Short mmCIF file of C-alpha atoms and ligand atoms in Angstrom, two decimals:
data_model
loop_
_atom_site.label_atom_id
_atom_site.label_comp_id
_atom_site.label_asym_id
_atom_site.label_seq_id
_atom_site.Cartn_x
_atom_site.Cartn_y
_atom_site.Cartn_z
CA MET A 1 -13.40 -13.43 -1.15
CA SER A 2 -13.67 -9.92 -2.83
CA GLU A 3 -11.20 -9.92 -5.98
CA PHE A 4 -10.00 -6.41 -5.58
CA ARG A 5 -8.75 -5.28 -1.53
CA ILE A 6 -9.03 -2.48 0.75
CA ALA A 7 -6.23 -1.42 2.78
CA PRO A 8 -7.07 1.30 5.23
CA SER A 9 -4.02 3.80 5.99
CA ILE A 10 -4.41 3.74 10.10
CA LEU A 11 -2.12 6.87 9.32
CA SER A 12 -5.63 8.84 9.75
CA ALA A 13 -6.54 6.59 12.62
CA ASP A 14 -6.93 6.97 16.37
CA PHE A 15 -3.17 7.28 17.53
CA ALA A 16 -4.75 6.90 20.98
CA SER A 17 -7.05 4.04 20.46
CA LEU A 18 -5.25 2.43 17.06
CA GLY A 19 -5.53 -1.40 18.70
CA GLU A 20 -9.40 -0.25 18.12
CA GLU A 21 -9.88 0.99 15.00
CA VAL A 22 -7.43 -1.45 12.90
CA ALA A 23 -10.34 -4.27 14.38
CA LEU A 24 -12.94 -2.11 14.05
CA VAL A 25 -12.21 -1.18 10.50
CA ILE A 26 -11.70 -4.96 9.27
CA GLU A 27 -14.67 -5.83 10.64
CA ALA A 28 -16.25 -3.48 9.36
CA GLY A 29 -14.86 -5.05 5.90
CA ALA A 30 -11.36 -4.09 5.25
CA ASP A 31 -8.73 -6.31 3.99
CA VAL A 32 -5.07 -4.68 4.30
CA VAL A 33 -3.39 -2.80 6.78
CA HIS A 34 -1.58 -0.04 4.86
CA PHE A 35 0.74 0.73 7.83
CA ASP A 36 3.23 4.63 6.94
CA VAL A 37 6.28 4.80 8.12
CA MET A 38 7.89 8.32 7.52
CA ASP A 39 11.30 9.19 8.97
CA ASN A 40 11.54 12.75 8.84
CA HIS A 41 14.56 12.60 6.22
CA TYR A 42 13.04 10.32 3.39
CA VAL A 43 10.29 12.80 3.29
CA PRO A 44 9.17 15.66 6.16
CA ASN A 45 7.16 13.75 8.41
CA LEU A 46 7.42 11.92 11.47
CA THR A 47 4.99 8.54 12.32
CA ILE A 48 5.66 4.94 13.52
CA GLY A 49 7.86 2.38 13.85
CA PRO A 50 8.65 -1.54 14.26
CA LEU A 51 6.94 -0.75 18.65
CA VAL A 52 3.91 0.14 16.85
CA CYS A 53 3.50 -2.39 14.56
CA GLN A 54 3.91 -5.22 17.30
CA ALA A 55 1.48 -3.47 19.32
CA ILE A 56 -0.92 -3.48 16.34
CA ARG A 57 -0.22 -7.04 15.10
CA PRO A 58 -2.55 -9.55 18.00
CA CYS A 59 -5.43 -6.85 16.85
CA THR A 60 -5.79 -8.54 13.62
CA LYS A 61 -5.27 -11.27 11.76
CA ALA A 62 -5.30 -9.35 8.47
CA PRO A 63 -2.04 -9.22 6.35
CA ILE A 64 0.12 -5.41 8.02
CA ASP A 65 1.66 -3.95 4.71
CA VAL A 66 4.13 -1.98 5.81
CA HIS A 67 5.00 1.59 3.41
CA LEU A 68 8.80 1.77 4.40
CA MET A 69 8.92 6.08 3.73
CA VAL A 70 12.71 6.57 5.08
CA ARG A 71 15.53 6.12 4.03
CA PRO A 72 18.43 4.16 4.43
CA VAL A 73 16.14 1.14 4.10
CA ASP A 74 17.51 -2.37 4.84
CA ALA A 75 18.12 -1.41 8.23
CA LEU A 76 14.18 -2.05 9.18
CA VAL A 77 13.43 -4.04 6.88
CA PRO A 78 14.57 -7.27 10.08
CA MET A 79 12.95 -5.32 12.70
CA PHE A 80 9.44 -4.69 11.06
CA ALA A 81 9.93 -9.00 10.42
CA ARG A 82 9.97 -9.58 13.61
CA ALA A 83 7.29 -7.09 14.54
CA GLY A 84 4.88 -8.54 12.28
CA ALA A 85 5.14 -7.27 8.98
CA ASP A 86 3.75 -9.30 6.51
CA ILE A 87 4.75 -6.92 3.01
CA ILE A 88 7.25 -4.48 2.98
CA SER A 89 7.39 -1.91 0.18
CA PHE A 90 9.86 0.70 0.22
CA HIS A 91 10.94 4.16 -2.23
CA PRO A 92 13.63 2.81 -4.51
CA GLU A 93 15.34 6.25 -4.39
CA ALA A 94 16.20 5.35 -0.79
CA SER A 95 17.57 2.37 -1.43
CA GLU A 96 21.26 2.40 -2.82
CA HIS A 97 21.24 -1.15 -3.91
CA VAL A 98 17.07 -2.32 -4.53
CA ASP A 99 17.28 -5.97 -6.16
CA ARG A 100 19.52 -6.48 -2.63
CA THR A 101 16.69 -5.00 -0.56
CA LEU A 102 14.18 -6.73 -2.67
CA ALA A 103 15.93 -9.49 -2.11
CA LEU A 104 16.18 -9.58 2.35
CA ILE A 105 12.68 -8.72 2.32
CA ARG A 106 11.49 -12.16 1.38
CA GLU A 107 14.35 -13.70 3.12
CA GLN A 108 13.07 -12.19 5.79
CA GLY A 109 9.95 -14.01 5.07
CA CYS A 110 8.02 -10.78 4.28
CA ARG A 111 6.65 -10.33 1.01
CA ALA A 112 7.98 -7.87 -1.21
CA GLY A 113 8.01 -4.04 -2.43
CA LEU A 114 8.58 -1.40 -4.83
CA VAL A 115 6.44 2.51 -4.19
CA LEU A 116 6.86 5.15 -7.31
CA ASN A 117 6.54 8.00 -6.89
CA PRO A 118 4.29 10.82 -8.28
CA ALA A 119 7.37 11.10 -10.99
CA THR A 120 9.89 7.92 -11.07
CA PRO A 121 9.81 6.23 -13.55
CA LEU A 122 8.45 2.93 -14.85
CA ALA A 123 11.75 2.21 -15.86
CA VAL A 124 13.03 1.14 -12.08
CA LEU A 125 11.43 -1.93 -12.55
CA ASP A 126 12.42 -3.26 -15.73
CA HIS A 127 15.14 -6.47 -13.87
CA VAL A 128 13.26 -6.32 -10.59
CA MET A 129 9.68 -8.10 -11.43
CA ASP A 130 10.36 -11.61 -10.17
CA ARG A 131 11.38 -9.96 -7.20
CA LEU A 132 8.89 -8.65 -6.85
CA ASP A 133 4.99 -9.50 -4.84
CA LEU A 134 3.95 -5.86 -4.70
CA ILE A 135 3.91 -2.35 -6.54
CA LEU A 136 2.41 0.29 -5.25
CA VAL A 137 1.84 3.51 -7.24
CA MET A 138 1.50 6.59 -4.76
CA SER A 139 -1.11 8.97 -5.96
CA VAL A 140 -0.35 11.56 -3.61
CA ASN A 141 3.64 13.06 -3.37
CA PRO A 142 4.62 11.25 0.28
CA GLY A 143 4.19 12.46 3.89
CA PHE A 144 1.17 13.20 4.39
CA GLY A 145 -2.33 11.46 4.24
CA GLY A 146 -5.32 13.78 3.06
CA GLN A 147 -3.67 15.29 0.12
CA ALA A 148 -5.67 15.67 -3.83
CA PHE A 149 -5.89 12.79 -6.27
CA ILE A 150 -3.00 13.14 -8.63
CA PRO A 151 -4.80 12.14 -12.06
CA GLU A 152 -1.52 11.47 -14.43
CA ALA A 153 -1.29 8.59 -11.54
CA LEU A 154 -3.92 6.22 -12.99
CA ARG A 155 -1.43 6.41 -16.58
CA LYS A 156 1.11 4.92 -15.06
CA ALA A 157 -1.74 2.13 -13.27
CA GLN A 158 -2.90 1.40 -16.91
CA ALA A 159 0.52 0.81 -18.25
CA ILE A 160 2.31 -1.15 -14.80
CA ARG A 161 -0.60 -2.83 -15.27
CA ARG A 162 0.57 -4.04 -18.98
CA ARG A 163 3.66 -5.00 -17.31
CA ILE A 164 1.60 -7.26 -14.52
CA ASP A 165 -0.27 -8.97 -17.11
CA ALA A 166 3.29 -9.46 -19.51
CA HIS A 167 4.71 -11.03 -17.07
CA THR A 168 2.22 -13.35 -15.38
CA ALA A 169 1.28 -14.48 -19.19
CA ALA A 170 5.46 -15.46 -19.54
CA GLY A 171 4.89 -17.35 -16.67
CA GLY A 172 5.88 -14.60 -13.32
CA ALA A 173 3.68 -15.28 -10.55
CA PRO A 174 1.07 -12.97 -9.27
CA ILE A 175 1.74 -8.91 -8.32
CA TRP A 176 0.02 -6.75 -6.74
CA LEU A 177 -0.71 -3.77 -8.19
CA GLU A 178 -1.52 -0.78 -4.87
CA ILE A 179 -2.10 2.90 -5.22
CA ASP A 180 -2.08 5.21 -2.16
CA GLY A 181 -2.71 8.80 -2.08
CA GLY A 182 -5.75 10.76 -2.22
CA VAL A 183 -7.87 7.56 -3.08
CA LYS A 184 -12.54 8.11 -1.98
CA VAL A 185 -16.04 6.68 -2.72
CA ASP A 186 -16.05 8.99 -5.83
CA ASN A 187 -13.14 8.24 -7.27
CA ILE A 188 -12.22 4.30 -6.94
CA ARG A 189 -14.25 3.05 -9.01
CA ALA A 190 -11.83 4.93 -11.72
CA VAL A 191 -8.73 3.73 -10.20
CA ALA A 192 -9.91 0.21 -10.28
CA GLU A 193 -10.70 0.51 -14.01
CA ALA A 194 -7.15 1.52 -14.21
CA GLY A 195 -5.75 -1.76 -13.38
CA VAL A 196 -5.87 -1.49 -9.50
CA ASP A 197 -6.43 -4.27 -7.69
CA THR A 198 -5.15 -2.91 -3.81
CA PHE A 199 -6.70 0.25 -2.48
CA VAL A 200 -5.20 2.43 0.09
CA ALA A 201 -7.32 4.84 1.78
CA GLY A 202 -7.17 7.02 5.11
CA SER A 203 -8.59 10.05 5.55
CA ALA A 204 -12.03 8.94 3.68
CA ILE A 205 -12.39 5.55 5.42
CA PHE A 206 -11.20 7.20 9.24
CA GLY A 207 -12.44 10.39 8.47
CA ALA A 208 -16.61 9.22 8.05
CA ARG A 209 -17.46 7.05 11.18
CA ASP A 210 -20.10 5.91 11.42
CA PRO A 211 -23.18 7.04 14.12
CA ASP A 212 -22.46 3.53 15.77
CA GLY A 213 -18.62 4.69 16.06
CA GLY A 214 -17.51 1.67 12.76
CA TYR A 215 -16.72 2.01 9.38
CA ARG A 216 -19.13 -0.24 7.76
CA GLY A 217 -20.54 2.00 6.33
CA VAL A 218 -17.89 4.25 3.83
CA ILE A 219 -16.35 0.73 3.46
CA ASN A 220 -19.43 -0.39 1.89
CA ALA A 221 -19.75 2.38 -0.42
CA LEU A 222 -16.43 1.59 -1.32
CA ARG A 223 -17.06 -2.17 -2.28
CA GLN A 224 -19.84 -0.84 -4.41
CA GLU A 225 -18.05 1.45 -6.17
CA LEU A 226 -16.25 -1.63 -6.57
CA ALA A 227 -18.83 -3.53 -8.39
CA GLY A 228 -19.72 -1.01 -11.11
CA ALA A 229 -15.91 -0.95 -12.08
CA GLY A 230 -16.38 -3.06 -15.36
CA GLY A 231 -13.81 -2.93 -18.68
CA SER A 232 -11.18 -4.19 -16.65
CA ARG A 233 -9.26 -7.88 -15.22
CA ARG A 234 -10.06 -7.92 -11.74
CA ALA A 235 -7.32 -8.84 -9.48
CA ALA A 236 -5.90 -12.60 -8.39
C1 LIG B 1 1.12 9.25 2.16
C2 LIG B 1 1.07 7.88 2.70
C3 LIG B 1 -0.03 8.17 2.37
C4 LIG B 1 -2.04 8.13 2.94
C5 LIG B 1 -3.22 7.99 2.96
O1 LIG B 1 2.55 9.55 2.13
O2 LIG B 1 1.56 6.94 2.21
O3 LIG B 1 -1.15 6.53 3.22
O4 LIG B 1 -1.88 7.76 4.17
O5 LIG B 1 -3.31 9.14 3.07
P1 LIG B 1 -5.32 9.24 1.86
O6 LIG B 1 -5.67 8.32 1.14
O7 LIG B 1 -5.62 10.36 2.81
O8 LIG B 1 -4.70 10.26 0.45
ZN1 LIG B 2 0.45 4.64 2.34
#
């Protein structure tokens, strides 16, 4: 088992053969399927919903990590839970009652995450650490794949890592620290050194098919960079 988790964002996969893409990328060594849900209200783009989650569920045993970029949030939580989601995360700006939404996700049997946009301060985490299984740092503004990594996200990840470590040191349950946006072979190592343990990558993975149609080459290259990451703690 790797100490780091790679979570391909299927937003950049070939939607005409999504089930096969999911199976291929997990077979190539990825750990988690990152599933981007956009509603054309919270973000200016429209993607996929619970029906597609349900359709790909039989294609892999890997956890499906549903990233909700939608407003409002709550009605979709039970729908994605029924569709086989393992993790559901949302943006605090999109929910009227963040604590209630976090509780709802767990009540539905899923792990719960909060997503911080590039300009969202860490204060949203202050009173909900016990409700969280995952914190997702956006290193782009949400809405599209293929955007450039915002370097400030590294400092933010470091600050969140300190909070998570303090939380677990005080007896709190483990919390994954995930990053999303512009992650590639040439920056994943710096991201790991900032304390991130779970790495979303969309265009970097699905834009780099091997000659045989698989994704082993790029996943191995990402893992090799991660193996060289030093100086930081490793994922639980
Ligand atoms: C952006 C999405 C990301 C996106 C990442 O709003 O949340 O998951 O697919 O794509 P890349 O890795 O291409 O930046
Ligand atoms: Zn995402």
